[in-house]
CSV table of C-alpha atoms in Angstrom, one decimal:
chain,number,residue,atom,x,y,z
A,1076,UNK,CA,81.9,206.3,78.8
A,1077,UNK,CA,83.0,202.8,78.0
A,1078,UNK,CA,84.3,202.4,74.4
A,1079,UNK,CA,85.2,199.2,72.5
A,1080,UNK,CA,88.3,198.7,70.7
A,1081,UNK,CA,86.8,197.3,67.5
A,1082,UNK,CA,90.2,196.9,65.9
A,1083,UNK,CA,91.2,194.5,68.7
A,1084,UNK,CA,88.0,192.4,68.2
A,1085,UNK,CA,88.7,191.9,64.5
A,1086,UNK,CA,91.2,189.1,64.9
A,1087,UNK,CA,88.9,187.0,67.3
A,1088,UNK,CA,85.9,187.6,65.1
A,1089,UNK,CA,88.0,186.4,62.0
A,1090,UNK,CA,89.1,183.4,63.9
A,1091,UNK,CA,85.5,182.4,64.8
A,1092,UNK,CA,84.4,182.9,61.2
A,1093,UNK,CA,87.2,180.8,59.8
A,1094,UNK,CA,86.6,178.1,62.4
A,1095,UNK,CA,82.9,178.0,61.8
A,1096,UNK,CA,83.4,177.9,58.0
A,1097,UNK,CA,85.9,175.1,58.3
A,1098,UNK,CA,83.6,173.1,60.6
A,1099,UNK,CA,80.6,173.5,58.2
A,1100,UNK,CA,82.8,172.5,55.2
A,1101,UNK,CA,84.0,169.5,56.9
A,1102,UNK,CA,80.6,168.4,58.0
A,1103,UNK,CA,79.1,168.8,54.6
A,1104,UNK,CA,82.0,166.9,53.0
A,1105,UNK,CA,81.7,164.1,55.7
A,1106,UNK,CA,77.9,163.8,55.1
A,1107,UNK,CA,78.3,163.5,51.4
A,1108,UNK,CA,81.0,160.8,51.8
A,1109,UNK,CA,78.7,159.0,54.2
A,1110,UNK,CA,75.9,159.2,51.8
A,1111,UNK,CA,78.0,158.1,48.8
A,1112,UNK,CA,79.2,155.0,50.9
A,1113,UNK,CA,75.8,154.2,52.0
A,1114,UNK,CA,74.6,154.3,48.3
A,1115,UNK,CA,77.5,152.0,47.2
A,1116,UNK,CA,76.7,149.4,49.9
A,1117,UNK,CA,75.2,146.1,48.7
A,1118,UNK,CA,71.4,145.8,49.4
A,1119,UNK,CA,70.3,143.6,52.3
A,1120,UNK,CA,67.8,141.7,50.2
A,1121,UNK,CA,67.9,140.8,46.5
A,1122,UNK,CA,65.6,142.1,43.8
A,1123,UNK,CA,61.9,142.3,44.8
A,1124,UNK,CA,60.6,140.2,41.9
A,1125,UNK,CA,56.9,140.4,43.1
A,1126,UNK,CA,57.0,144.2,43.1
A,1127,UNK,CA,58.5,144.2,39.7
A,1128,UNK,CA,55.8,141.9,38.4
A,1129,UNK,CA,53.0,144.0,39.9
A,1130,UNK,CA,54.5,147.3,38.6
A,1131,UNK,CA,54.9,145.8,35.1
A,1132,UNK,CA,51.3,144.7,35.1
A,1133,UNK,CA,50.2,148.1,36.4
A,1134,UNK,CA,52.1,150.1,33.8
A,1135,UNK,CA,51.9,147.9,30.7
A,1136,UNK,CA,52.8,149.6,27.5
A,1137,UNK,CA,50.9,149.3,24.3
A,1138,UNK,CA,51.7,146.6,22.0
A,1139,UNK,CA,53.1,147.3,18.5
A,1140,UNK,CA,50.5,148.7,16.1
A,1141,UNK,CA,48.1,149.7,19.0
A,1142,UNK,CA,47.5,153.0,20.6
A,1143,UNK,CA,46.0,151.7,23.9
A,1144,UNK,CA,47.8,149.4,26.4
A,1145,UNK,CA,46.0,146.1,27.1
A,1146,UNK,CA,43.8,146.3,30.1
A,1147,UNK,CA,44.9,144.0,32.9
A,1148,UNK,CA,42.0,142.5,34.8
A,1149,UNK,CA,41.6,143.8,38.4
A,1150,UNK,CA,41.7,140.2,39.8
A,1151,UNK,CA,45.2,139.8,38.3
A,1152,UNK,CA,46.5,143.0,39.8
A,1153,UNK,CA,45.0,142.1,43.2
A,1154,UNK,CA,46.6,138.7,43.0
A,1155,UNK,CA,50.0,140.2,42.1
A,1156,UNK,CA,49.7,142.8,44.9
A,1157,UNK,CA,48.8,140.1,47.3
A,1158,UNK,CA,52.0,138.1,46.3
A,1159,UNK,CA,54.0,141.2,46.8
A,1160,UNK,CA,52.5,141.6,50.3
A,1161,UNK,CA,53.5,137.9,51.0
A,1162,UNK,CA,57.1,138.5,50.0
A,1163,UNK,CA,57.1,141.6,52.2
A,1164,UNK,CA,55.9,139.5,55.2
A,1165,UNK,CA,58.8,137.1,54.6
A,1166,UNK,CA,61.3,140.0,54.6
A,1167,UNK,CA,59.9,141.6,57.7
A,1168,UNK,CA,60.3,138.3,59.5
A,1169,UNK,CA,63.9,138.2,58.5
A,1170,UNK,CA,64.6,141.8,59.5
A,1171,UNK,CA,63.0,141.2,63.0
A,1172,UNK,CA,65.1,138.1,63.5
A,1173,UNK,CA,68.3,139.7,62.4
A,1174,UNK,CA,67.8,143.1,64.3
A,1175,UNK,CA,68.7,141.8,67.7
A,1176,UNK,CA,71.7,139.8,66.5
A,1177,UNK,CA,73.0,142.7,64.5
A,1178,UNK,CA,72.5,145.1,67.4
A,1179,UNK,CA,74.3,142.9,69.9
A,1180,UNK,CA,77.3,142.1,67.4
A,1181,UNK,CA,77.6,145.9,66.8
A,1182,UNK,CA,78.0,146.7,70.4
A,1183,UNK,CA,80.5,144.0,70.9
A,1184,UNK,CA,82.5,145.3,67.8
A,1185,UNK,CA,82.1,142.0,65.9
A,1186,UNK,CA,80.6,143.8,62.8
A,1187,UNK,CA,81.4,147.0,61.0
A,1188,UNK,CA,79.4,150.1,60.6
A,1189,UNK,CA,78.9,149.1,56.9
A,1190,UNK,CA,76.7,146.1,57.8
A,1191,UNK,CA,74.7,148.1,60.3
A,1192,UNK,CA,74.0,150.8,57.6
A,1193,UNK,CA,72.9,148.2,55.3
A,1194,UNK,CA,70.5,147.0,57.9
A,1195,UNK,CA,69.1,150.3,58.7
A,1196,UNK,CA,68.7,151.2,55.0
A,1197,UNK,CA,66.7,147.8,54.6
A,1198,UNK,CA,64.5,148.8,57.5
A,1199,UNK,CA,63.6,152.2,55.9
A,1200,UNK,CA,63.1,150.6,52.5
A,1201,UNK,CA,60.7,148.1,54.0
A,1202,UNK,CA,58.7,150.9,55.8
A,1203,UNK,CA,58.3,152.7,52.5
A,1204,UNK,CA,57.4,149.3,50.8
A,1205,UNK,CA,54.6,148.7,53.4
A,1206,UNK,CA,53.2,152.2,53.0
A,1207,UNK,CA,53.2,151.7,49.2
A,1208,UNK,CA,51.5,148.4,49.4
A,1209,UNK,CA,48.7,149.9,51.7
A,1210,UNK,CA,48.2,152.8,49.3
A,1211,UNK,CA,48.0,150.5,46.2
A,1212,UNK,CA,45.6,148.2,48.1
A,1213,UNK,CA,43.3,151.0,48.9
A,1214,UNK,CA,43.4,152.2,45.3
A,1215,UNK,CA,42.4,148.8,44.1
A,1216,UNK,CA,39.7,148.2,46.7
A,1217,UNK,CA,38.3,150.5,49.5
A,1218,UNK,CA,39.8,149.7,52.9
A,1219,UNK,CA,41.7,146.7,51.6
A,1220,UNK,CA,44.9,148.2,52.9
A,1221,UNK,CA,43.8,147.4,56.5
A,1222,UNK,CA,43.5,143.8,55.9
A,1223,UNK,CA,45.9,142.9,52.9
A,1224,UNK,CA,48.8,142.2,55.3
A,1225,UNK,CA,46.7,140.1,57.6
A,1226,UNK,CA,45.7,137.8,54.6
A,1227,UNK,CA,49.4,137.9,53.4
A,1228,UNK,CA,50.5,136.8,56.9
A,1229,UNK,CA,48.1,133.9,56.8
A,1230,UNK,CA,49.3,132.8,53.3
A,1231,UNK,CA,53.0,133.1,54.5
A,1232,UNK,CA,52.4,131.1,57.6
A,1233,UNK,CA,50.6,128.3,55.5
A,1234,UNK,CA,53.5,128.3,53.0
A,1235,UNK,CA,56.1,127.9,55.8
A,1236,UNK,CA,54.0,125.1,57.3
A,1237,UNK,CA,53.7,123.3,53.9
A,1238,UNK,CA,57.4,123.5,53.4
A,1239,UNK,CA,58.1,122.2,56.8
A,1240,UNK,CA,55.7,119.2,56.2
A,1241,UNK,CA,57.4,118.5,52.9
A,1242,UNK,CA,60.7,118.5,54.5
A,1243,UNK,CA,59.5,116.0,57.3
A,1244,UNK,CA,58.0,113.8,54.6
A,1245,UNK,CA,61.2,113.8,52.7
A,1246,UNK,CA,63.0,112.8,55.8
A,1247,UNK,CA,60.6,110.0,56.6
A,1248,UNK,CA,61.1,108.7,53.0
A,1249,UNK,CA,64.9,108.9,53.5
A,1250,UNK,CA,64.8,107.1,56.8
A,1251,UNK,CA,62.5,104.4,55.5
A,1252,UNK,CA,64.9,103.7,52.7
A,1253,UNK,CA,67.8,103.6,55.1
A,1254,UNK,CA,66.0,101.1,57.3
A,1255,UNK,CA,65.1,98.9,54.4
A,1256,UNK,CA,68.8,98.9,53.3
A,1257,UNK,CA,69.9,98.1,56.9
A,1258,UNK,CA,67.5,95.3,57.3
A,1259,UNK,CA,68.5,93.8,54.1
A,1260,UNK,CA,72.2,94.0,55.0
A,1261,UNK,CA,71.6,92.6,58.6
A,1262,UNK,CA,69.6,89.7,57.0
A,1263,UNK,CA,72.3,88.8,54.4
A,1264,UNK,CA,75.0,88.8,57.2
A,1265,UNK,CA,72.8,86.6,59.4
A,1266,UNK,CA,72.3,84.1,56.5
A,1267,UNK,CA,76.0,84.0,55.7
A,1268,UNK,CA,76.8,83.2,59.4
A,1269,UNK,CA,74.3,80.4,59.3
A,1270,UNK,CA,75.9,79.0,56.1
A,1271,UNK,CA,79.3,79.2,57.7
A,1272,UNK,CA,78.2,77.3,60.8
A,1273,UNK,CA,76.7,74.5,58.7
A,1274,UNK,CA,79.8,74.1,56.5
A,1275,UNK,CA,82.0,74.1,59.6
A,1276,UNK,CA,80.3,71.4,61.4
A,1277,UNK,CA,79.8,69.0,58.4
A,1278,UNK,CA,77.6,65.8,58.6
A,1279,UNK,CA,77.2,64.4,62.1
A,1280,UNK,CA,78.7,60.9,62.8
A,1281,UNK,CA,76.7,58.1,64.6
A,1282,UNK,CA,79.2,57.2,67.5
A,1283,UNK,CA,76.8,54.5,69.0
A,1284,UNK,CA,77.1,52.3,65.9
A,1285,UNK,CA,80.9,52.6,65.8
A,1286,UNK,CA,81.3,51.8,69.5
A,1287,UNK,CA,79.0,48.8,69.4
A,1288,UNK,CA,80.6,47.1,66.4
A,1289,UNK,CA,83.7,45.6,68.1
A,1290,UNK,CA,81.6,43.9,70.8
A,1291,UNK,CA,79.5,42.3,68.3
A,1292,UNK,CA,82.5,40.8,66.5
A,1293,UNK,CA,83.8,39.3,69.7
A,1294,UNK,CA,80.5,37.8,70.5
A,1295,UNK,CA,80.5,35.9,67.2
A,1296,UNK,CA,84.0,34.7,67.7
């Protein structure tokens, strides 16, 4: 019968065990380093002030000398959550605008992996933020989570339009002031040219009287 030489297989098996253990150790250390580097990266967006305000109102602590925390009106909570959703809309627009550019630059090698990791982490954070807002909206009012971002999108669009109109109005005011100054400058230069022409020509002389005076004297003589 066929028999195996187990002593001869000990060395290959030991090599495979050592190689597998080394690979698993390296993979674990590599993932830990990547996670640590990702945690140390600067966030894509700044602090979410609207979210912090909403959470502060939702979890208000009792004042000194009182056992119960003050009850925040539901209308205030809904307004704070809506402002939080509006800020999320602005951030979603920024992420969508930056995604194509970051992907193209990454393929060309113009940006490093750190920036791409920051962007991917911002995308994941926004997905969690959207789910959290929907859950909070449904907790405040039934089925509000289905329409809160539609309302927030309308508010954000109106805000952007109002800011654009303010910029146009400011430009109109600046251009009007510039044209007023330019017209005043042109008028003053034109008046100076007129004054210079008048002083240069002086008082006109009557040449006909000068030419006729000698003939008159000869006739008298």
